[in-house]
Short mmCIF file of C-alpha atoms in Angstrom, two decimals:
data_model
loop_
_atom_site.label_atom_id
_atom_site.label_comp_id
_atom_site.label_asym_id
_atom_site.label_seq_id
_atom_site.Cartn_x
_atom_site.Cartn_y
_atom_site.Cartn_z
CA UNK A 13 0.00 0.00 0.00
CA UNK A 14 1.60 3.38 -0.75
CA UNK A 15 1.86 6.44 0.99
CA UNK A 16 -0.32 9.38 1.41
CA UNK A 17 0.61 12.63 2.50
CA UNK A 18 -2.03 14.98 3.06
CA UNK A 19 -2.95 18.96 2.90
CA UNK A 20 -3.65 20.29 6.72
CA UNK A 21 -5.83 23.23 4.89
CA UNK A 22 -8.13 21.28 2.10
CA UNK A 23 -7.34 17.12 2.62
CA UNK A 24 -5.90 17.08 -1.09
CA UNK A 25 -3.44 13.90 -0.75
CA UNK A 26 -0.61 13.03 -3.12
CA UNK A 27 1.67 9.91 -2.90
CA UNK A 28 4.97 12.33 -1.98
CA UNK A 29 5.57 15.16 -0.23
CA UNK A 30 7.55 16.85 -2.87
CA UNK A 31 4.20 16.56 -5.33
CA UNK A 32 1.90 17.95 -2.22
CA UNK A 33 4.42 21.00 -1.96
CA UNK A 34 4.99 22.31 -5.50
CA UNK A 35 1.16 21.82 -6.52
CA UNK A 36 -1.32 25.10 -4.79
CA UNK A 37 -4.00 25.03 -2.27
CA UNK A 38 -6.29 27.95 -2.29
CA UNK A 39 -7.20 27.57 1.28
CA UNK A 40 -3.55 27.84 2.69
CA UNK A 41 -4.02 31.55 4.71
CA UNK A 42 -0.04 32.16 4.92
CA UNK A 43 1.11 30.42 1.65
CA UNK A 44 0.00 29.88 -1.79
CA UNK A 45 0.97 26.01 -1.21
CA UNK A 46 -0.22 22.95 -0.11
CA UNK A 47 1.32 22.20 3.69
CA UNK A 48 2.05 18.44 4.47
CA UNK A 49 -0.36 17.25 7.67
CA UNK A 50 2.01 16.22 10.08
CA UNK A 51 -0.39 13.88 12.18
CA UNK A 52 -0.97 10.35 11.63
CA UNK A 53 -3.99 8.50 9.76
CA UNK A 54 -6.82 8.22 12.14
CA UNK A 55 -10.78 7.12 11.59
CA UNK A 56 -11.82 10.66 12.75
CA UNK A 57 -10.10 13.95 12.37
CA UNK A 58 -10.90 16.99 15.06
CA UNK A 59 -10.84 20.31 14.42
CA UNK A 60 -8.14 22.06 16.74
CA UNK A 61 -10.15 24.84 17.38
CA UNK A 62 -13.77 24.00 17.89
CA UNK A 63 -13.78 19.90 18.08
CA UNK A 64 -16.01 19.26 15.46
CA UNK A 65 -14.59 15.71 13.71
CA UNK A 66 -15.37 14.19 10.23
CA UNK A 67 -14.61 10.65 9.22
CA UNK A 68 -11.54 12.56 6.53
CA UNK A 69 -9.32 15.54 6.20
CA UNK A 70 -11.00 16.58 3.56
CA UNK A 71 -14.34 16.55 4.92
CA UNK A 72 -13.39 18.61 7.95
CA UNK A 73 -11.41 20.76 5.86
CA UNK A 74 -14.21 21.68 3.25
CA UNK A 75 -16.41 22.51 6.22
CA UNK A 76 -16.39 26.65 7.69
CA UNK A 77 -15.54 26.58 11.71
CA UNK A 78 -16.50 29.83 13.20
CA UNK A 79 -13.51 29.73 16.05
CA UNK A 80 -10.45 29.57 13.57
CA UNK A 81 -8.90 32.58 13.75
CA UNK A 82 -6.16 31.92 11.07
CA UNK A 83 -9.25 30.62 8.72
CA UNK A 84 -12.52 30.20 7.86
CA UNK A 85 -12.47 26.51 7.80
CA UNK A 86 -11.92 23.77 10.25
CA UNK A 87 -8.25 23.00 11.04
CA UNK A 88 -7.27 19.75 12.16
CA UNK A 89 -5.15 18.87 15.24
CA UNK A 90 -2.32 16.26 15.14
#
């Protein structure tokens, strides 16, 4: 089974970190870049700043949280 590295800001997942980094994410608030998720799979992802959870990255990410102050979507923790 191969890899997957994952966007913390919209769940986009490529096979390698360098193809996650040179590729954009329009939801990145301090870069125009996709930024590697540094946790771990899990079966549920919570949002760091309200606790809201989704069964995938991408579903909490495409979802607004009213508490983020960097953003207006859910971030999730490690």
């Amino acid at each position: 089974m191969s890899e997957k590295y994952y966007c913390k800001w919209c769940g986009d997942y490529y096979s390698s970190i360098k193809s996650l980094t040179v590729n954009r994410c329009r939801k990145n608030p301090s870069s125009e870049y996709h930024e590697p998720y540094e946790g771990s799979e899990k079966p549920k992802y919570y949002c760091k700043w309200c606790g809201d959870y989704y069964s995938s990255i991408k579903s909490l990410t495409v979802n607004r949280c009213r508490k983020n102050p960097n953003s207006d979507y859910h971030e999730p923790e490690r």
